[in-house]
PDB file of C-alpha atoms in Angstrom:
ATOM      1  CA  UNK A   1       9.847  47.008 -12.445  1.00  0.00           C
ATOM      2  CA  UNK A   2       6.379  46.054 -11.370  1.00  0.00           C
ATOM      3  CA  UNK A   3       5.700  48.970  -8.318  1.00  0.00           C
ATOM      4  CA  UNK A   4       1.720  48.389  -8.209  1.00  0.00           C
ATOM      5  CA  UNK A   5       0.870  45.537  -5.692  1.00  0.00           C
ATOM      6  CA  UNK A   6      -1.726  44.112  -8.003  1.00  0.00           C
ATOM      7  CA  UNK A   7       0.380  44.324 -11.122  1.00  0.00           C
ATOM      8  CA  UNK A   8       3.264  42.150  -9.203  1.00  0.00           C
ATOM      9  CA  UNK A   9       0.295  40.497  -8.355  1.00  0.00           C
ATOM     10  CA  UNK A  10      -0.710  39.263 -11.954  1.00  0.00           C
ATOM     11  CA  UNK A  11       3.012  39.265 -12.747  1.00  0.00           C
ATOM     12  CA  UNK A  12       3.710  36.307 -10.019  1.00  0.00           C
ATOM     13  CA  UNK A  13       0.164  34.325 -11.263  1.00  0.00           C
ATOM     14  CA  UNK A  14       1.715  33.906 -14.509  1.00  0.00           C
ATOM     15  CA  UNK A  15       3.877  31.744 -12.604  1.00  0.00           C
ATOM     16  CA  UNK A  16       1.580  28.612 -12.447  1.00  0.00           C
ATOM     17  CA  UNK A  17       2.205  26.095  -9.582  1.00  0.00           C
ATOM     18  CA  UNK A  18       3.338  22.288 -11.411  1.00  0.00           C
ATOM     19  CA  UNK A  19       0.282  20.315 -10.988  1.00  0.00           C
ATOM     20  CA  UNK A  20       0.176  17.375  -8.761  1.00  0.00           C
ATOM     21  CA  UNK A  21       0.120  13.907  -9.080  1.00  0.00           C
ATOM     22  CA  UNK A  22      -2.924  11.614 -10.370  1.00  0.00           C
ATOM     23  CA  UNK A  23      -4.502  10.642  -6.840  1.00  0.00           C
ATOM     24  CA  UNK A  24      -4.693   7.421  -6.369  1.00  0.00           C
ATOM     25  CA  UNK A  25      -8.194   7.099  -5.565  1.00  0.00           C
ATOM     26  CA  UNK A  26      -9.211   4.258  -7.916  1.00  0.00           C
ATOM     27  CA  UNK A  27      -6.890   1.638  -5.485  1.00  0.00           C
ATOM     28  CA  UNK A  28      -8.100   3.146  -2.308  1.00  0.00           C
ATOM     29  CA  UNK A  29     -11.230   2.928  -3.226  1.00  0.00           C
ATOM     30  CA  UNK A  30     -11.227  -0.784  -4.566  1.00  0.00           C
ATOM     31  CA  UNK A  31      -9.491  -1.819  -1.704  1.00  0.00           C
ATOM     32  CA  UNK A  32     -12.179  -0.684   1.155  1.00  0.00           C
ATOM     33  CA  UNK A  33     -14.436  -4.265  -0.926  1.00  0.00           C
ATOM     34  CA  UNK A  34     -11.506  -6.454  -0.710  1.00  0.00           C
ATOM     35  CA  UNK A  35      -9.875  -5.641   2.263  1.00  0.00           C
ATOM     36  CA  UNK A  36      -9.501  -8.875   3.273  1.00  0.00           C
ATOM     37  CA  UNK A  37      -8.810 -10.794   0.429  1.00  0.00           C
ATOM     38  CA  UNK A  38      -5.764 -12.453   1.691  1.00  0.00           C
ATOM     39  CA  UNK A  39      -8.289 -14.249   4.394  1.00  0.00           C
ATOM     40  CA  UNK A  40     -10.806 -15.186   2.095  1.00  0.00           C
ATOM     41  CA  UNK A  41      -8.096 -16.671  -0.752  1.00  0.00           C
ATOM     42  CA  UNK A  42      -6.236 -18.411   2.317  1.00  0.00           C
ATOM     43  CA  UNK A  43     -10.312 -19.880   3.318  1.00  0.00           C
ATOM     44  CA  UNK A  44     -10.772 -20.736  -0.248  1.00  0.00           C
ATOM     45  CA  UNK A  45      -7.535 -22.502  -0.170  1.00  0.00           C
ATOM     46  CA  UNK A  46      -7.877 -24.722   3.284  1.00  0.00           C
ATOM     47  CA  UNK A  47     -11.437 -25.753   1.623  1.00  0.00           C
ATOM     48  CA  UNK A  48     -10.198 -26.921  -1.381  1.00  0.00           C
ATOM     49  CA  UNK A  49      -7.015 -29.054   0.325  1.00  0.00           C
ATOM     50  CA  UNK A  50      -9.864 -30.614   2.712  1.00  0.00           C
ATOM     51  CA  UNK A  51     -12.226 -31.374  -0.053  1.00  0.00           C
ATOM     52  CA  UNK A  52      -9.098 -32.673  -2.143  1.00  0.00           C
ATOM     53  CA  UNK A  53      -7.861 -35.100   1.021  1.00  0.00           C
ATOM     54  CA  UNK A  54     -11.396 -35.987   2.278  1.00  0.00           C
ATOM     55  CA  UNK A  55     -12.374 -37.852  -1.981  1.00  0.00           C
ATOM     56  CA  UNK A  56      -8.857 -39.289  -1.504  1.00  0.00           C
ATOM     57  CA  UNK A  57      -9.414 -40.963   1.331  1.00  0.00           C
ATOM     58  CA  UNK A  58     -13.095 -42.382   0.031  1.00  0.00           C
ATOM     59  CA  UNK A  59     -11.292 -43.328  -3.107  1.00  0.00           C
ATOM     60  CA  UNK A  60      -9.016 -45.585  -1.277  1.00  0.00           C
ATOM     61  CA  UNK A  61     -11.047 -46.797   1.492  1.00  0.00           C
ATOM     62  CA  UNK A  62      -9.173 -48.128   4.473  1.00  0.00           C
ATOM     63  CA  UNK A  63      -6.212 -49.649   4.451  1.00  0.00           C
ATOM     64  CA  UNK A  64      -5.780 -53.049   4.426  1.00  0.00           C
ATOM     65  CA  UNK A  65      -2.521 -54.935   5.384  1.00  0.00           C
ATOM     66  CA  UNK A  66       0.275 -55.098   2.728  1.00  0.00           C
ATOM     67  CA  UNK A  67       0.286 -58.569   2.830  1.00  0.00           C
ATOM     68  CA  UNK A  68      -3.222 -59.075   1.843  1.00  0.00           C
ATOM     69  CA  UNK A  69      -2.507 -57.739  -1.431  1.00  0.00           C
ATOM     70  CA  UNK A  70      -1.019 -60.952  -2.011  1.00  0.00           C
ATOM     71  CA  UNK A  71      -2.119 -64.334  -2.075  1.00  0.00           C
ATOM     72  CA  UNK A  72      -0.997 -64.603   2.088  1.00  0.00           C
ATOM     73  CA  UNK A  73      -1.226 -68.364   3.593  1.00  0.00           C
ATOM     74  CA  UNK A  74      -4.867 -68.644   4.945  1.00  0.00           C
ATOM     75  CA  UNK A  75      -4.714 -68.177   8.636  1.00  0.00           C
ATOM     76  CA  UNK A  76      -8.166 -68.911   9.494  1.00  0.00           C
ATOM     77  CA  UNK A  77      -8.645 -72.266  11.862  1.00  0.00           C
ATOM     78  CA  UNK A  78      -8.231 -75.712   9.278  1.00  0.00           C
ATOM     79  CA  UNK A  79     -11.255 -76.883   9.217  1.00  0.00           C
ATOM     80  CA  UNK A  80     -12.630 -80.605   7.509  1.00  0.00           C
ATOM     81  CA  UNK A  81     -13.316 -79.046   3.917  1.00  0.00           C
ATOM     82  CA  UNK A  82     -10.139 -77.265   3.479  1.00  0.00           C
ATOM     83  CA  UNK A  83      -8.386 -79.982   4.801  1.00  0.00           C
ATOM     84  CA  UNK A  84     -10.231 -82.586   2.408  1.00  0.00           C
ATOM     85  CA  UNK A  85      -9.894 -79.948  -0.536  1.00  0.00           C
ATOM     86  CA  UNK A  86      -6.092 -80.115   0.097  1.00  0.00           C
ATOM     87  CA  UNK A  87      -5.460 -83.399   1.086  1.00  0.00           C
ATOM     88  CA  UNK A  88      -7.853 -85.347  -2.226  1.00  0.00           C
ATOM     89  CA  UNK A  89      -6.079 -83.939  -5.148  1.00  0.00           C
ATOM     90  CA  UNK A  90      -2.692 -83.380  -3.886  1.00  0.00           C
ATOM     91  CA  UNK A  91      -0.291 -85.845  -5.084  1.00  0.00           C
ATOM     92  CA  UNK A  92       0.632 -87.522  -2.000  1.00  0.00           C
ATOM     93  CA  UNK A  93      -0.661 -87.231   1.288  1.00  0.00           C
ATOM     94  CA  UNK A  94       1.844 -86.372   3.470  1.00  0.00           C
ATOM     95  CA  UNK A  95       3.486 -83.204   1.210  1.00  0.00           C
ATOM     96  CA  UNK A  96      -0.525 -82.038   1.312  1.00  0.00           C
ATOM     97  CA  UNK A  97      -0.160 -82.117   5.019  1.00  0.00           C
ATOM     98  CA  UNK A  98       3.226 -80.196   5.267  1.00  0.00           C
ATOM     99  CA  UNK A  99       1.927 -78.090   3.216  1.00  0.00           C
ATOM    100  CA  UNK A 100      -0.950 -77.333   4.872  1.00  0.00           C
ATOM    101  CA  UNK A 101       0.577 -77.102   8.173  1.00  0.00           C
ATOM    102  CA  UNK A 102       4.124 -75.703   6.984  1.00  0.00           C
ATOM    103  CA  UNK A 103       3.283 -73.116   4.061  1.00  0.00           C
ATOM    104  CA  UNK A 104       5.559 -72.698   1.546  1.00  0.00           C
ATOM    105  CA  UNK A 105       7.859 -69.713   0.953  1.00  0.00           C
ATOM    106  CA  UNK A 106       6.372 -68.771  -2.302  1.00  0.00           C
ATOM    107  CA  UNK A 107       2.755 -67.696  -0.256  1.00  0.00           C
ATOM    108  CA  UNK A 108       4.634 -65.198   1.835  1.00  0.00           C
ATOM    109  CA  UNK A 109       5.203 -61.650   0.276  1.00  0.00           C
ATOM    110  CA  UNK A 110       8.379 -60.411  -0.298  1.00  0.00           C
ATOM    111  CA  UNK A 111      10.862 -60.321   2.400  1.00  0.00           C
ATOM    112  CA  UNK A 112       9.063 -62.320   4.644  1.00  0.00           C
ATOM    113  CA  UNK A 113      10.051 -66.174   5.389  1.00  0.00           C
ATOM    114  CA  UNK A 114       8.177 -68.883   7.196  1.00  0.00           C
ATOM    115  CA  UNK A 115       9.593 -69.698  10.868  1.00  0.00           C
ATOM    116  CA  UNK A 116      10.231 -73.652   9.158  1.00  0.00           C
ATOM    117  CA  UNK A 117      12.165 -71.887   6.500  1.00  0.00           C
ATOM    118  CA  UNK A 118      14.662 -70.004   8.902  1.00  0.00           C
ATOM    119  CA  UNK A 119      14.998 -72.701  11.639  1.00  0.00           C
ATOM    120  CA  UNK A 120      16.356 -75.404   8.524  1.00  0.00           C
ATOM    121  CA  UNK A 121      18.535 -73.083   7.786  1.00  0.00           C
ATOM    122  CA  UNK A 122      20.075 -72.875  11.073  1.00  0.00           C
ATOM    123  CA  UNK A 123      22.849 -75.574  12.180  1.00  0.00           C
ATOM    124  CA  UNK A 124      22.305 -76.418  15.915  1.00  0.00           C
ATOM    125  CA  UNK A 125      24.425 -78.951  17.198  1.00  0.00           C
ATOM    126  CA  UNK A 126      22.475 -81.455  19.875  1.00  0.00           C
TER     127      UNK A 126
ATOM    128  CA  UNK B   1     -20.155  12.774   2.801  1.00  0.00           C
ATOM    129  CA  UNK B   2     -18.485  14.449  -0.530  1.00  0.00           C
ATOM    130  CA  UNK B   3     -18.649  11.113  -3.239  1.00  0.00           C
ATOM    131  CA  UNK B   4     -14.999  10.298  -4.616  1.00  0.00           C
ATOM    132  CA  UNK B   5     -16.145  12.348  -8.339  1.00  0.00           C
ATOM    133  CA  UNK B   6     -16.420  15.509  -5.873  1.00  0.00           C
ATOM    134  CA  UNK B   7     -12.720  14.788  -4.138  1.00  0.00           C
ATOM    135  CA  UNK B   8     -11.246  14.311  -7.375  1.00  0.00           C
ATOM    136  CA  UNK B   9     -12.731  17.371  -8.624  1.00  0.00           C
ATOM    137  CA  UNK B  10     -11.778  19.052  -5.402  1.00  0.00           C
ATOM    138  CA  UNK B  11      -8.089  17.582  -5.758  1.00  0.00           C
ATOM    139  CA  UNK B  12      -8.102  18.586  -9.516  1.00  0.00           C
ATOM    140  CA  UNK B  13      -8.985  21.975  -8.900  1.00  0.00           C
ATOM    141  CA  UNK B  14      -6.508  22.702  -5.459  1.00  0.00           C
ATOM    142  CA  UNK B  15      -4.288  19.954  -5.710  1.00  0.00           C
ATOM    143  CA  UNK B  16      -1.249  21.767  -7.862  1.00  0.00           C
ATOM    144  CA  UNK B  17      -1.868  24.854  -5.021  1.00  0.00           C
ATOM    145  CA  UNK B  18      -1.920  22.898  -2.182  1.00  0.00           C
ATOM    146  CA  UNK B  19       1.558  20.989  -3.520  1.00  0.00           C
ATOM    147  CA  UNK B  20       3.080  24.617  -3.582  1.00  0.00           C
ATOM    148  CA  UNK B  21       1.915  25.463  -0.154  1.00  0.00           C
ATOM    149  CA  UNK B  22       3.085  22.288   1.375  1.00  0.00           C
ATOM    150  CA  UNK B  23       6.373  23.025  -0.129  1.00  0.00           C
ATOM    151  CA  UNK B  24       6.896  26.140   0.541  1.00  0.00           C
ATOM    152  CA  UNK B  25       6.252  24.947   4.182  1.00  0.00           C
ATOM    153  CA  UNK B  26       8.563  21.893   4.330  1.00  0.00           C
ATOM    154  CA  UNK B  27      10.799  22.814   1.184  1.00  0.00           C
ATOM    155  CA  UNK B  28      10.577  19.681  -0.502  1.00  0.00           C
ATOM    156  CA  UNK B  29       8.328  18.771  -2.835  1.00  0.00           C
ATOM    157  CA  UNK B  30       7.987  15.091  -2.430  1.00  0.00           C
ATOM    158  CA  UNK B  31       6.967  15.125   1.162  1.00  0.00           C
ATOM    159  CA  UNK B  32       4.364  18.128   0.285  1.00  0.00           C
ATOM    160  CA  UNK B  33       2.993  15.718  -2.585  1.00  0.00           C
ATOM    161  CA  UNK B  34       2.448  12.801  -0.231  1.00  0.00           C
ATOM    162  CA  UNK B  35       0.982  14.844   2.319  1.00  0.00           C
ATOM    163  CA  UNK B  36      -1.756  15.808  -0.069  1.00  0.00           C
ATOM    164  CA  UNK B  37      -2.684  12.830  -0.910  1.00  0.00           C
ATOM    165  CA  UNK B  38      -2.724  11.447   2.260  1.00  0.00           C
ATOM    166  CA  UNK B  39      -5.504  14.360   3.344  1.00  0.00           C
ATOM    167  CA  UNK B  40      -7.570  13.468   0.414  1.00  0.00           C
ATOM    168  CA  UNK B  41      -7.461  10.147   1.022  1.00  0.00           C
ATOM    169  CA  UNK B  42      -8.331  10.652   4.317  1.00  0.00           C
ATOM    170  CA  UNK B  43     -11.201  12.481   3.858  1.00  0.00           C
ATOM    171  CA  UNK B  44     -12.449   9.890   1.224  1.00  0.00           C
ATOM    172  CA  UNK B  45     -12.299   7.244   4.260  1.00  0.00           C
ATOM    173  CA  UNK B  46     -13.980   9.574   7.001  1.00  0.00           C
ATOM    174  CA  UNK B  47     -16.041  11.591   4.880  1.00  0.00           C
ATOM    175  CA  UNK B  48     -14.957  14.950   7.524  1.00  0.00           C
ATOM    176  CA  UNK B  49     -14.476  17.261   4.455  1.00  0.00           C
ATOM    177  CA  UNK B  50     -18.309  17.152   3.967  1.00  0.00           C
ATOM    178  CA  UNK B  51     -18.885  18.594   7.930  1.00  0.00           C
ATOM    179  CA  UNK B  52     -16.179  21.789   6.874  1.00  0.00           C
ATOM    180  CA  UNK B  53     -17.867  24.798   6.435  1.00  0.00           C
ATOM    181  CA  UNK B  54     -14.909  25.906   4.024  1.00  0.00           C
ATOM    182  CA  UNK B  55     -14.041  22.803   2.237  1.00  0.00           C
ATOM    183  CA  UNK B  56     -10.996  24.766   0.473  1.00  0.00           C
ATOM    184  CA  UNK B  57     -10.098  26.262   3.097  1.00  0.00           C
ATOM    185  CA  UNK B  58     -10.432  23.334   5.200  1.00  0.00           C
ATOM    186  CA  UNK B  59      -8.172  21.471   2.834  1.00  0.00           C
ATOM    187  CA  UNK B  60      -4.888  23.678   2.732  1.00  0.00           C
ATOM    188  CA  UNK B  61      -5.450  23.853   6.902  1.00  0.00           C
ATOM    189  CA  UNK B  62      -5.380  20.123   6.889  1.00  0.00           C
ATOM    190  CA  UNK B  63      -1.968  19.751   4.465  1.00  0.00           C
ATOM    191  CA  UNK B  64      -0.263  22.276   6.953  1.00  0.00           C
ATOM    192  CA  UNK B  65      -1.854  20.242   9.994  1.00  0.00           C
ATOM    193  CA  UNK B  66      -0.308  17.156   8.466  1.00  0.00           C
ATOM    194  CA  UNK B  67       3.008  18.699   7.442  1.00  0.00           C
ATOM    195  CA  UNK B  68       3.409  20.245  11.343  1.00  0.00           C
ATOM    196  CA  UNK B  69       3.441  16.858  12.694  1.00  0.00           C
ATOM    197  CA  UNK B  70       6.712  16.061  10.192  1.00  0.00           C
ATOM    198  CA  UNK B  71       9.761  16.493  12.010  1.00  0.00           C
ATOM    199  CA  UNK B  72      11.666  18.339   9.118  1.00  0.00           C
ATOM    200  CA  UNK B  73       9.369  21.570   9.630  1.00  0.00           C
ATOM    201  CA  UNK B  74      11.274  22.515  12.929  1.00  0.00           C
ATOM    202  CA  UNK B  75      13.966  24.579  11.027  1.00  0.00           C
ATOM    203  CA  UNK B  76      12.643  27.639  10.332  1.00  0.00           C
ATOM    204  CA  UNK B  77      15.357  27.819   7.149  1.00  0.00           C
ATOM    205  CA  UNK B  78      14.482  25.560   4.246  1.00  0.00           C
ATOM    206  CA  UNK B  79      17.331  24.083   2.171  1.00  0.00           C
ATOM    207  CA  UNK B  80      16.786  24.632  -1.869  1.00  0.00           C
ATOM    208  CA  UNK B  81      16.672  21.831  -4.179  1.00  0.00           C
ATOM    209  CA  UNK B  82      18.465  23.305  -7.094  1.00  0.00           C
ATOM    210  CA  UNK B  83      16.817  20.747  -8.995  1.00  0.00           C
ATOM    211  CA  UNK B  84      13.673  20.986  -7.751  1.00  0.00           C
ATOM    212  CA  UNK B  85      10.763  23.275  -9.969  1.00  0.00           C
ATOM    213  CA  UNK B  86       8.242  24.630  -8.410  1.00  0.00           C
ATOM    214  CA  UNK B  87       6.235  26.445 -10.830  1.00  0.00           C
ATOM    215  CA  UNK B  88       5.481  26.630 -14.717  1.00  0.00           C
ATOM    216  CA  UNK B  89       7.289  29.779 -15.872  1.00  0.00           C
ATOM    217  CA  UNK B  90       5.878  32.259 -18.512  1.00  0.00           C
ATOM    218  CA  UNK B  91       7.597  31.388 -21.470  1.00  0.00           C
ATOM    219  CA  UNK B  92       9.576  29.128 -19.861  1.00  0.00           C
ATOM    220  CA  UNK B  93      11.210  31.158 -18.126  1.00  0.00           C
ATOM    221  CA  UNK B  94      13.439  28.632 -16.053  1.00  0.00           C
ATOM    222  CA  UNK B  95      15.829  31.928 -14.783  1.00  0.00           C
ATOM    223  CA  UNK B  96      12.831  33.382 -13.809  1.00  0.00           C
ATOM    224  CA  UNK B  97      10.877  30.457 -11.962  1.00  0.00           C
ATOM    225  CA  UNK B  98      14.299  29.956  -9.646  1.00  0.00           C
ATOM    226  CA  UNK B  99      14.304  33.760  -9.436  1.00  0.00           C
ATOM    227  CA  UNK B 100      10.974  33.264  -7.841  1.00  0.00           C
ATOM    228  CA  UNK B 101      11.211  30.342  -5.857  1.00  0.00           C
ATOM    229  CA  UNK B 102      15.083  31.737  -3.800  1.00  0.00           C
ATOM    230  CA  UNK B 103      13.110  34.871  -3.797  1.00  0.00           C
ATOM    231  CA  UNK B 104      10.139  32.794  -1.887  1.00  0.00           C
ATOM    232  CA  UNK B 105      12.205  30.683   0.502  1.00  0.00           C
ATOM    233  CA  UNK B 106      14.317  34.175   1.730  1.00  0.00           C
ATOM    234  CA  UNK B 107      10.954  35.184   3.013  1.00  0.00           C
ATOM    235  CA  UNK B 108       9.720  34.031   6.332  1.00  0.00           C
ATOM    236  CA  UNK B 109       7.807  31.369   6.920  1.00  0.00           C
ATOM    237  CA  UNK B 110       4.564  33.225   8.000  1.00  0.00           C
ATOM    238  CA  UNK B 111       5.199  35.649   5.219  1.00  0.00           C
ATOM    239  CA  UNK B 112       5.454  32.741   2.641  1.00  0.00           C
ATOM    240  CA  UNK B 113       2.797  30.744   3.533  1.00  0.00           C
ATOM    241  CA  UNK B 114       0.341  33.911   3.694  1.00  0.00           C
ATOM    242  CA  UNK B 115       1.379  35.042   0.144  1.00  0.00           C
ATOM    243  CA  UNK B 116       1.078  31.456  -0.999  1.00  0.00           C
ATOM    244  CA  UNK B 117      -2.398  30.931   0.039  1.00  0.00           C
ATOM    245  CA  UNK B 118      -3.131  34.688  -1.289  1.00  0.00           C
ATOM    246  CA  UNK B 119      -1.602  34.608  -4.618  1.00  0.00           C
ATOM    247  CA  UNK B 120      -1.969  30.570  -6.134  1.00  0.00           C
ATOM    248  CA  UNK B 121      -4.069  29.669  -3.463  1.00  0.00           C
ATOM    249  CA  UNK B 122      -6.879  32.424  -4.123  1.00  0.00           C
ATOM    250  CA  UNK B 123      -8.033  32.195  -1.005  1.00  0.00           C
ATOM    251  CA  UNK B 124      -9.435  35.662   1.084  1.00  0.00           C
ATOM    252  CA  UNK B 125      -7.787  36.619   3.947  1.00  0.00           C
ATOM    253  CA  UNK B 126     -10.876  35.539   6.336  1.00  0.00           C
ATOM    254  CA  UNK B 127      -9.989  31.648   4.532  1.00  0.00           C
ATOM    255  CA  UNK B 128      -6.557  32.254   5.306  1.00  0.00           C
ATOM    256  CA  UNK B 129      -7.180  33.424   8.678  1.00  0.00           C
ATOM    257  CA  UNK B 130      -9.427  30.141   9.418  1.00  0.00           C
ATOM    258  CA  UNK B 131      -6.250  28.379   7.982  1.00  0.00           C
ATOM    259  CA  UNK B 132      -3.235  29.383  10.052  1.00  0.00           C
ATOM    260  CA  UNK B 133      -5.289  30.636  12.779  1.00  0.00           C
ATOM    261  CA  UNK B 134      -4.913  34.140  13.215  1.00  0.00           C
ATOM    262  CA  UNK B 135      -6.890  37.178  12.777  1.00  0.00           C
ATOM    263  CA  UNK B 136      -7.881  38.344   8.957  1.00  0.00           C
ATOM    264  CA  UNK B 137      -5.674  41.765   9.976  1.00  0.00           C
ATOM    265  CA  UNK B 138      -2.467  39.861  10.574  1.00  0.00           C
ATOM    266  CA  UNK B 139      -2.640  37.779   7.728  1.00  0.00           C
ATOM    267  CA  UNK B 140      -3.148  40.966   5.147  1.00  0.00           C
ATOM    268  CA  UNK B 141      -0.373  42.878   7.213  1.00  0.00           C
ATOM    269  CA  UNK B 142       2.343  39.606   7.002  1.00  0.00           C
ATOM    270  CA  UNK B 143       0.894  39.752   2.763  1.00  0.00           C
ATOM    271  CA  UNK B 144       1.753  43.403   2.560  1.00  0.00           C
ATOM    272  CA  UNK B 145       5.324  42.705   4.190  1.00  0.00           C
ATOM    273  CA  UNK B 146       5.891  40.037   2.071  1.00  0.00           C
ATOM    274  CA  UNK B 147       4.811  41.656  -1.376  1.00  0.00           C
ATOM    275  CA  UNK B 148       6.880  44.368  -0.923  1.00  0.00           C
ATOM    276  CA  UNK B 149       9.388  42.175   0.608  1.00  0.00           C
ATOM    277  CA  UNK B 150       9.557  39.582  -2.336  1.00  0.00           C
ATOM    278  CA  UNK B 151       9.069  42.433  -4.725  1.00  0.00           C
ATOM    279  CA  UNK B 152      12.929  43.517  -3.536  1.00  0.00           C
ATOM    280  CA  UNK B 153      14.369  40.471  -3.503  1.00  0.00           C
ATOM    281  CA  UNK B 154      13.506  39.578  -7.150  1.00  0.00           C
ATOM    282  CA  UNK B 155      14.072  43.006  -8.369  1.00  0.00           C
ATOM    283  CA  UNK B 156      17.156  43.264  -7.070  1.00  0.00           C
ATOM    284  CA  UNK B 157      18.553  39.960  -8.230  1.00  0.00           C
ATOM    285  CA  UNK B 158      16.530  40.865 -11.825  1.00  0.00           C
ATOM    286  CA  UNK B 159      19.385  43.995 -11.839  1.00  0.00           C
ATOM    287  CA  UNK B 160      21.829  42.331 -10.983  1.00  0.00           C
TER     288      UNK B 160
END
């Protein structure tokens, strides 16, 4: 067969090794630039959510009560105007008065009932 | 430090060679491919391949640094992948690529890897003394064993 070293030689380089995979080189080397991009996207994220809560919060101002949405009796002292400006064009006097000092159901938000309201209802035997 | 256009000419140019040599030293092919590309990658990071004096040499020393530390290179016998090809045949040849490659893995391991280097990885026998760390003389007497040796084996098969 093939009895001269270098002519085996040649023979076996005929014989070419299967060439190798593509090296990856082009993710490696990308990577070394964003190495951390998990921290920055997870920075970029907390930002935005505190940006996002922080224009809610001026959009609403502060809370007020629930029952000041609605038209809640006046609790302020009774002073001589308001008590004039209910009393003069109220149809009788002494419903003004009551009404004044007792407020009606219908200024109290929903759910809620006047003390007056709940002790009339109540039976108590003297 | 070697820019990533010279590794990837460096890996174009010994990357098919240093596959074989890794596995014809671990006897699979898969492992030998990701050990390759874990020393290039490697020396992209730490830029040592620009400090070797030899960087070819340097490289096929650093695949069989890298394969040592694998567990699997322990047995001195390496299993055959039937299925596994290791080279491109003349005229496609498959009878006579697995003629070849038996013919390669009934040598010795320090025969094998020597005729390896020699033969597809054109490297002297000064490189491939640098490489498995011996003298020059011992790799081109293990190359003369293992010519003549290999010669045999594929001759006699071939009659058969």
């Amino acid at each position: 067969m093939l009895n001269d070293d270098a002519q085996f030689e040649r023979y076996l380089k005929q014989f070419r090794p299967i060439l190798a995979e593509r090296l990856a080189l082009s993710r490696r080397t990308v990577r070394p630039r964003f190495r951390f991009w998990w921290a920055w996207a997870f920075a970029g994220c907390t930002l935005l959510i505190a940006i996002v809560i922080s224009l809610s919060f001026q959009r609403e101002g502060p809370r007020q009560p629930v029952f000041s949405r609605q038209q809640a009796p006046d609790r302020s002292p009774l002073t001589i105007r308001r008590a004039n400006a209910a009393v003069f064009p109220a149809p009788a006097t002494g419903s003004a008065l009551d009404q004044m000092a007792f407020p009606s159901e219908s200024q109290f938000p929903n759910g809620e009932r006047s003390a007056l309201a709940i002790l009339g209802q109540e039976k108590t035997k003297l | 430090m070697h820019p990533t256009s010279e590794i990837e000419r460096l890996y174009q140019q010994h990357g098919a060679a240093l596959v074989l040599f890794g596995t014809t030293v671990i006897g699979e092919r898969g492992l030998a491919q990701d050990a390759v590309q874990q020393v290039f990658l490697k020396f992209l990071e730490s830029g040592d391949l620009s400090r070797a004096r030899d960087a070819k040499a340097f490289l096929f020393a650093s695949v069989r640094n890298q394969l040592l530390n694998e567990s699997k290179v322990r047995q001195r016998s390496v299993p055959l992948e039937p299925d596994e090809v290791w080279f491109d045949p003349p005229g496609r040849d498959h009878s006579a690529e697995e003629n070849l490659r038996r013919a390669l893995l009934e040598l010795n391991l320090d025969q094998r890897e020597v005729l390896v280097l020699h033969i597809w990885g054109e490297l002297t026998f000064a490189q491939i003394a640098d490489v498995l760390d011996i003298s020059a003389n011992t790799a081109a007497s293990r190359y003369r064993y293992g010519v003549e040796k290999l010669r045999e084996l594929m001759c006699s098969k071939e009659k058969l």
